[in-house]
Coordinates of C-alpha atoms and ligand atoms in Angstrom, one line a residue:
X190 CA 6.9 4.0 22.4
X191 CA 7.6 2.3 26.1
X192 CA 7.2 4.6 28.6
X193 CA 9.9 3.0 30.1
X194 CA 12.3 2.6 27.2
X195 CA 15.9 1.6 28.3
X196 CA 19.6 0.9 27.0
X197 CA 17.7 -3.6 25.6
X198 CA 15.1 -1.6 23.5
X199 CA 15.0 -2.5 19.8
X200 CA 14.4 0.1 17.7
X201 CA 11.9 -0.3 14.4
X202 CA 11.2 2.5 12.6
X203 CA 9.3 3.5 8.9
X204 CA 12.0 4.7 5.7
X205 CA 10.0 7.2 3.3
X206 CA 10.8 10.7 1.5
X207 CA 7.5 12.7 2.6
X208 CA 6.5 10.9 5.9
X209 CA 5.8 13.7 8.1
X210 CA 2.0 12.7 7.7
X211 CA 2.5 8.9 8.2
X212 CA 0.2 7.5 10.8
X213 CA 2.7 4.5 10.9
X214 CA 4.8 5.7 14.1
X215 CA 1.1 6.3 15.9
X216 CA 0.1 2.9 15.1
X217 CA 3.1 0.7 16.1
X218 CA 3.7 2.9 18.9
X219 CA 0.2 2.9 20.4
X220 CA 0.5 -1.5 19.9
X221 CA 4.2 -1.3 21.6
X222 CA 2.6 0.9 24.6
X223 CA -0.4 -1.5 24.8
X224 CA 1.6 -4.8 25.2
X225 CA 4.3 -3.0 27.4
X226 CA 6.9 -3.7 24.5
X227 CA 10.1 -2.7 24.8
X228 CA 10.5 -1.5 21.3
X229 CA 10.6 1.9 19.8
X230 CA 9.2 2.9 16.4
X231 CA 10.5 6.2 14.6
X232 CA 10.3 7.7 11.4
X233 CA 13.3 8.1 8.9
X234 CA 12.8 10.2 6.2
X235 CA 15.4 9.4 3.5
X236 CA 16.6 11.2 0.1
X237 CA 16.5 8.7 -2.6
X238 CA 20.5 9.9 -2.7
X239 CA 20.9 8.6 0.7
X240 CA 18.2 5.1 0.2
X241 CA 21.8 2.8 0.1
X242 CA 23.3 4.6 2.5
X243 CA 20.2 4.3 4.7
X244 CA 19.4 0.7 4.2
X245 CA 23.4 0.0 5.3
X246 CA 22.6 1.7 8.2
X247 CA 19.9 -0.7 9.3
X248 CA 22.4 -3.5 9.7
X249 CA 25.3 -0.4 11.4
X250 CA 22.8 0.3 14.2
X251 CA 21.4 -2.9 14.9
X252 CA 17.6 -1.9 13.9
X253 CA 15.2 -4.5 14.1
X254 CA 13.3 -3.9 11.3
X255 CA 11.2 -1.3 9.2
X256 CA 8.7 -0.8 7.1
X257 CA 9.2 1.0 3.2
X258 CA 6.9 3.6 1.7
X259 CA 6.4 6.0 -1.0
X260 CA 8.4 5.8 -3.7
X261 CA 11.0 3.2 -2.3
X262 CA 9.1 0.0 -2.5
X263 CA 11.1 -0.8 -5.4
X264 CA 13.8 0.8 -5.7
X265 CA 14.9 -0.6 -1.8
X266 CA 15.5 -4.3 -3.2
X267 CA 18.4 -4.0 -4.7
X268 CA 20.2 -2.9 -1.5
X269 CA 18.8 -6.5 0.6
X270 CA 20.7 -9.6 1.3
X271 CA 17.5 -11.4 0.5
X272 CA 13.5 -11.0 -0.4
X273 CA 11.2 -13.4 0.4
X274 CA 9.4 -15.5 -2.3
X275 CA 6.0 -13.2 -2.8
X276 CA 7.5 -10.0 -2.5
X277 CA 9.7 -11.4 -5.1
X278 CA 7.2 -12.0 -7.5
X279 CA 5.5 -8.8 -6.5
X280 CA 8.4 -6.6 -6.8
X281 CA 8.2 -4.7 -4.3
X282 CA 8.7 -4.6 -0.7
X283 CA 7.5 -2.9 2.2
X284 CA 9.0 -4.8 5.2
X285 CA 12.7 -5.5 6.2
X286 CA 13.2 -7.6 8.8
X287 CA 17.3 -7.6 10.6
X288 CA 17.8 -11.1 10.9
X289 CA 21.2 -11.0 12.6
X290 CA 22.7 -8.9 10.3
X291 CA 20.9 -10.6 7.1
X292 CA 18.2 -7.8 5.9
X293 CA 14.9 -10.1 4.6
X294 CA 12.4 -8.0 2.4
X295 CA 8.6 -8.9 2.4
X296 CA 5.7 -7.5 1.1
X297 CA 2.9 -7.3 3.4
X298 CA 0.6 -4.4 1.2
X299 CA -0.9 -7.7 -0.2
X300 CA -2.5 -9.4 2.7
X301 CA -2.9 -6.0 3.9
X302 CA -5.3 -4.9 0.8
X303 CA -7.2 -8.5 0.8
X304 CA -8.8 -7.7 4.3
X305 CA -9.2 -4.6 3.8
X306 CA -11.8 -5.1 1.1
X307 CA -12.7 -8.4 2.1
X308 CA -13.2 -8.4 5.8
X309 CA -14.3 -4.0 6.0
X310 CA -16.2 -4.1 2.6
X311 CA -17.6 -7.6 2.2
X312 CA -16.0 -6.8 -1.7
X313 CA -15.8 -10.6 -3.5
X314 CA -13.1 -9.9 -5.8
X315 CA -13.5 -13.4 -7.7
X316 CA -14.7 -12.7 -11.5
X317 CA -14.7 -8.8 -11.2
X318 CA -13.5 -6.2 -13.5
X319 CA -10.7 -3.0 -11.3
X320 CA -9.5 0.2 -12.8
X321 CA -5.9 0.9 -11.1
X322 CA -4.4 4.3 -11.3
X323 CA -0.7 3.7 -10.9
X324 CA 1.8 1.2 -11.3
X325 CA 4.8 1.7 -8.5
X326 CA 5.7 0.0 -5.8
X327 CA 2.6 0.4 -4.1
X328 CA 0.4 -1.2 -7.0
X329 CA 2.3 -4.1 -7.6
X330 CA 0.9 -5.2 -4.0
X331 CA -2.5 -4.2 -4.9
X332 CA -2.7 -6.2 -8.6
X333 CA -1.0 -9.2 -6.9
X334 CA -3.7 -9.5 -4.3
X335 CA -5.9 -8.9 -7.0
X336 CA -4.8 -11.4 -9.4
X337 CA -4.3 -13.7 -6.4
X338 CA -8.3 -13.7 -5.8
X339 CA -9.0 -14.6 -9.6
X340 CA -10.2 -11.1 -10.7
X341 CA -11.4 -11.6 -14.1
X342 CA -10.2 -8.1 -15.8
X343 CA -7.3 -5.1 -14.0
X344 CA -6.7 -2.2 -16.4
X345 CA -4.2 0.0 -15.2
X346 CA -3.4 3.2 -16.5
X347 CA -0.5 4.8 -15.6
X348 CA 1.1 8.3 -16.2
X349 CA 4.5 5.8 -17.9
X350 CA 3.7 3.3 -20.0
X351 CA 6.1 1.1 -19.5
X352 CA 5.5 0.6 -16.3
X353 CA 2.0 -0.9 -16.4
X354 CA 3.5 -2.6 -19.6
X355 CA 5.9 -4.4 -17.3
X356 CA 3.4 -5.4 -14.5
X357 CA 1.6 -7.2 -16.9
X358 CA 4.9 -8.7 -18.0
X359 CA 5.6 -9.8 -14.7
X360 CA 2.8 -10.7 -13.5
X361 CA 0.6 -12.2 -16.6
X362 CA 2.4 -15.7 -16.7
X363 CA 1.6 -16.6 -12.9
X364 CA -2.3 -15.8 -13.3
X365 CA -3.1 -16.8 -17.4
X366 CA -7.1 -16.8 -16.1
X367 CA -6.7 -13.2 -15.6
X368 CA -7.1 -10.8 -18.3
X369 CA -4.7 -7.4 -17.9
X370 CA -4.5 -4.5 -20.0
X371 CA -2.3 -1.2 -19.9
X372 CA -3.3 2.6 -20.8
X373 CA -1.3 5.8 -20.6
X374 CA -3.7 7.6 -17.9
X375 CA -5.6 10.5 -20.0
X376 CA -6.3 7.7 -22.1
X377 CA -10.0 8.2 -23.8
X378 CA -10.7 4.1 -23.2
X379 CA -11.0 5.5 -19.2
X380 CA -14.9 6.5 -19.2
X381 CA -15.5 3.1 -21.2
X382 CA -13.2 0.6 -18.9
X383 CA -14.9 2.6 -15.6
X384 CA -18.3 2.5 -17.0
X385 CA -17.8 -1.8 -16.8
X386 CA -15.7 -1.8 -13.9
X387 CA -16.8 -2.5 -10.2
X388 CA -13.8 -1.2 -8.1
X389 CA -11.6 1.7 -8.8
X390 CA -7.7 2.0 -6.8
X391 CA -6.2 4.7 -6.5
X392 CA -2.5 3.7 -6.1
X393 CA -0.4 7.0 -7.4
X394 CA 0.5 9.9 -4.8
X395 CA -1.9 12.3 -6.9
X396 CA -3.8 14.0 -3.8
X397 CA -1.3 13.4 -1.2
X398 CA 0.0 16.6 0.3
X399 CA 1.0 19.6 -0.6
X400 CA -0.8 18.7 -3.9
X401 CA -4.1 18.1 -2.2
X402 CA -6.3 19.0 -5.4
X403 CA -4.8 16.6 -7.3
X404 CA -6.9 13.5 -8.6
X405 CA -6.3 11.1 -11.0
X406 CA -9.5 10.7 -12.7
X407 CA -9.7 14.2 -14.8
X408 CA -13.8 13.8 -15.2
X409 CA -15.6 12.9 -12.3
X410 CA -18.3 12.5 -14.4
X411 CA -17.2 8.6 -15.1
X412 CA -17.9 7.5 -11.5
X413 CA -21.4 5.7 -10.8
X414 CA -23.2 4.6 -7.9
X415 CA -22.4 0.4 -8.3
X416 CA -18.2 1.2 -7.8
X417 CA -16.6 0.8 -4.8
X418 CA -13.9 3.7 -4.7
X419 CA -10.8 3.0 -3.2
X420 CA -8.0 5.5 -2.6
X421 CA -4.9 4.3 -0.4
X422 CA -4.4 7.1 0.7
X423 CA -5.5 8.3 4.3
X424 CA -4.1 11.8 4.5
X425 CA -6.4 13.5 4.0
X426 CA -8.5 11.5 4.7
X427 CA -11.3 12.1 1.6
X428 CA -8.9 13.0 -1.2
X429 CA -10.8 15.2 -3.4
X430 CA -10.8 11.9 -5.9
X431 CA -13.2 10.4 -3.2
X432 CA -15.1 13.4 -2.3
X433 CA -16.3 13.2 -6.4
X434 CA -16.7 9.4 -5.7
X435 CA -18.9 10.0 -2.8
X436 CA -21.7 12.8 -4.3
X437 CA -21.5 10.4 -7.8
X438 CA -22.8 7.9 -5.5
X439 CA -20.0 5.3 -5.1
X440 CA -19.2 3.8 -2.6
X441 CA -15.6 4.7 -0.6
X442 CA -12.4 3.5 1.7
X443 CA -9.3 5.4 2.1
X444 CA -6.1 3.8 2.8
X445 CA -6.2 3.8 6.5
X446 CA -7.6 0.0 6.8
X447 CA -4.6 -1.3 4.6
X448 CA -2.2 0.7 7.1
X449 CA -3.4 -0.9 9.8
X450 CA -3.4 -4.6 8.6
X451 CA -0.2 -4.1 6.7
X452 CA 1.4 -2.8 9.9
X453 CA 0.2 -5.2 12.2
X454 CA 1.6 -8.1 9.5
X455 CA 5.0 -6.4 9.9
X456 CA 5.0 -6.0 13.6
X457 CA 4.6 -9.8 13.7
X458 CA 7.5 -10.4 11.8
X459 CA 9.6 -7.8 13.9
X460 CA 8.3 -8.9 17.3
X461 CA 5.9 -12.0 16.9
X462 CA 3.1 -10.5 18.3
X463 CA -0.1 -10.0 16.6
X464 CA -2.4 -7.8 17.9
X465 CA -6.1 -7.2 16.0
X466 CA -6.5 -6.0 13.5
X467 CA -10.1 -4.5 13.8
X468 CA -9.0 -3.1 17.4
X469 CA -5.9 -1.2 16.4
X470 CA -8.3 0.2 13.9
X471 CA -11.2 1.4 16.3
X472 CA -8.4 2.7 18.2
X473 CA -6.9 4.8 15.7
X474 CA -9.9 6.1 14.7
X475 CA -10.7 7.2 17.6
X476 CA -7.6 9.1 18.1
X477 CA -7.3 10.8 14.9
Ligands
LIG238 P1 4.8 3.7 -4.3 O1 6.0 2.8 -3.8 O2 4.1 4.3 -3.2 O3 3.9 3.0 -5.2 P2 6.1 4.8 -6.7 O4 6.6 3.5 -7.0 O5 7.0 6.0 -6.8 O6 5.5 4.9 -5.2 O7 4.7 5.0 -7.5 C1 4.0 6.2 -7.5 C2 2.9 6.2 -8.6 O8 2.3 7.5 -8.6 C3 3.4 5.9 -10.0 O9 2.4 5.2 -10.7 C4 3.5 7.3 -10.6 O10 3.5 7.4 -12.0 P3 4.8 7.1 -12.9 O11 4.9 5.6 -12.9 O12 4.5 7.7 -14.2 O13 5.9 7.8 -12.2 C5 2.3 8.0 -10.0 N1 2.5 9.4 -9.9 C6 3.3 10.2 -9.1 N2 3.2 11.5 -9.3 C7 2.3 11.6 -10.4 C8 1.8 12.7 -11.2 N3 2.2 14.0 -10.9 N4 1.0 12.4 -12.2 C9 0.6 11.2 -12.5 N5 1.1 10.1 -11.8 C10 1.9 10.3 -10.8

């Protein structure tokens, strides 16, 4: 936030339900503070009873823009006036932009994720084999980017069915070079499918707070040294699914990365600047 806020600030601002542990208002706070912005960014955290309502008021009080999280990604398009080509595709969103009164949803999770395993881990995703655990809003970005970087095999296993059944319905016909295949998540094909895969995603809210001892893998016994782990989230930040990671040997990221290059994609739209990526990072760190 500006030190020196006054009555021309534009407000920006994060909708979730749980978002008392969201880093988000740190991050676009600490960029708004460092370019002497005069923007504010708050958290809003939203009943799904009141998402509408919520999204209405966006336009009511004039906000610039904000970002969508856990579980709205979704469920948040039906209320926009428009949704930008990708995030179309994708499903999901997790940016609005107010554009005079016209609310625009994009999906910035996707270039978000690329960098993140691209840029941080060196990961080449072209021709490789990914478990996913999940298949909300939140993996839709994921498989996209996925998919996007010719990944030869995703399996994603999912606690409903149908939902991984419908990703791959969606998404199959735009990448036919890509192989995708759907389990219900205690399926016994798990310890196989790990056993040849290279990275592992954790999409799903299993080991987010209050629930911390929650993981979706029930056997850590099916991780090996030559994955690279990957939970989104970030708090905490070693989920007990890659603490087990970690002593099998694998190697780990949380979701704090993504955050950051998601965010600073959004911030763009909302304000035009982009700040770096890598340096918002450090400076999280560092403060966290
Ligand atoms: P987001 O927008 O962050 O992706 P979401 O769309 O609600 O949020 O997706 C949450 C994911 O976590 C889903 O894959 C969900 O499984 P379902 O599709 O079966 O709902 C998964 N998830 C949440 N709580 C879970 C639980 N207790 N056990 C297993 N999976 C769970």
């Amino acid at each position: 936030m500006n030190k020196e806020i006054n009555g021309k600030a534009k407000i920006i601002g994060i909708i979730g339900k749980d978002i008392e542990n969201s880093l988000s208002p740190l991050i676009h706070n600490q960029i708004i503070l460092k370019h002497s912005l005069n923007f504010c960014y708050l958290p809003f955290q939203v009943a799904e009873t009141n998402l509408g309502k919520a999204i209405q008021g966006i336009k009511a009080l004039n906000i610039k823009g904000v970002n969508i999280t856990f579980p709205y990604k979704e469920k948040v398009i039906k209320f926009l006036d428009k949704v930008e080509e990708s995030a179309h595709k994708i499903g999901a969103v997790n940016t609005i932009v107010n554009n005079k009164g016209i609310l625009i949803g994009y999906n910035t999770d996707v270039i978000g994720f690329k960098r993140s395993l691209q840029e941080d881990e060196e990961f080449v995703i072209k021709k490789k084999k990914v478990v996913i655990f999940g298949a909300g809003g939140a993996a839709r970005g994921v498989i996209y980017a996925l998919l996007e970087e010719g990944i030869e095999e995703i399996c994603i296993f999912n606690r409903t069915l149908e939902k991984a059944k419908k990703i791959k319905q969606d998404f199959s016909s735009f990448f036919p070079e890509s192989s995708i295949y759907v389990f219900l998540l205690e399926e016994e094909n798990l310890k196989n499918k790990i056993e040849r895969a290279h990275l592992i995603v954790n999409t799903t809210s299993l080991g987010m707070p209050p629930k911390i001892d929650n993981t979706p893998l029930s056997d850590e016994k099916f991780f090996h040294p030559d994955l690279l782990v990957y939970d989104l989230i970030y708090h905490p930040a070693k989920t007990l699914f890659l603490r087990q990671a970690e002593k099998a040997g694998a190697k780990i990221i949380n979701g704090l990365p993504m955050l950051v290059y998601q965010g600073i994609e959004s911030f763009y739209l909302w304000t035009g600047l982009k700040p770096e990526g890598k340096e918002v990072l450090k400076m999280i760190k560092r403060i966290t």
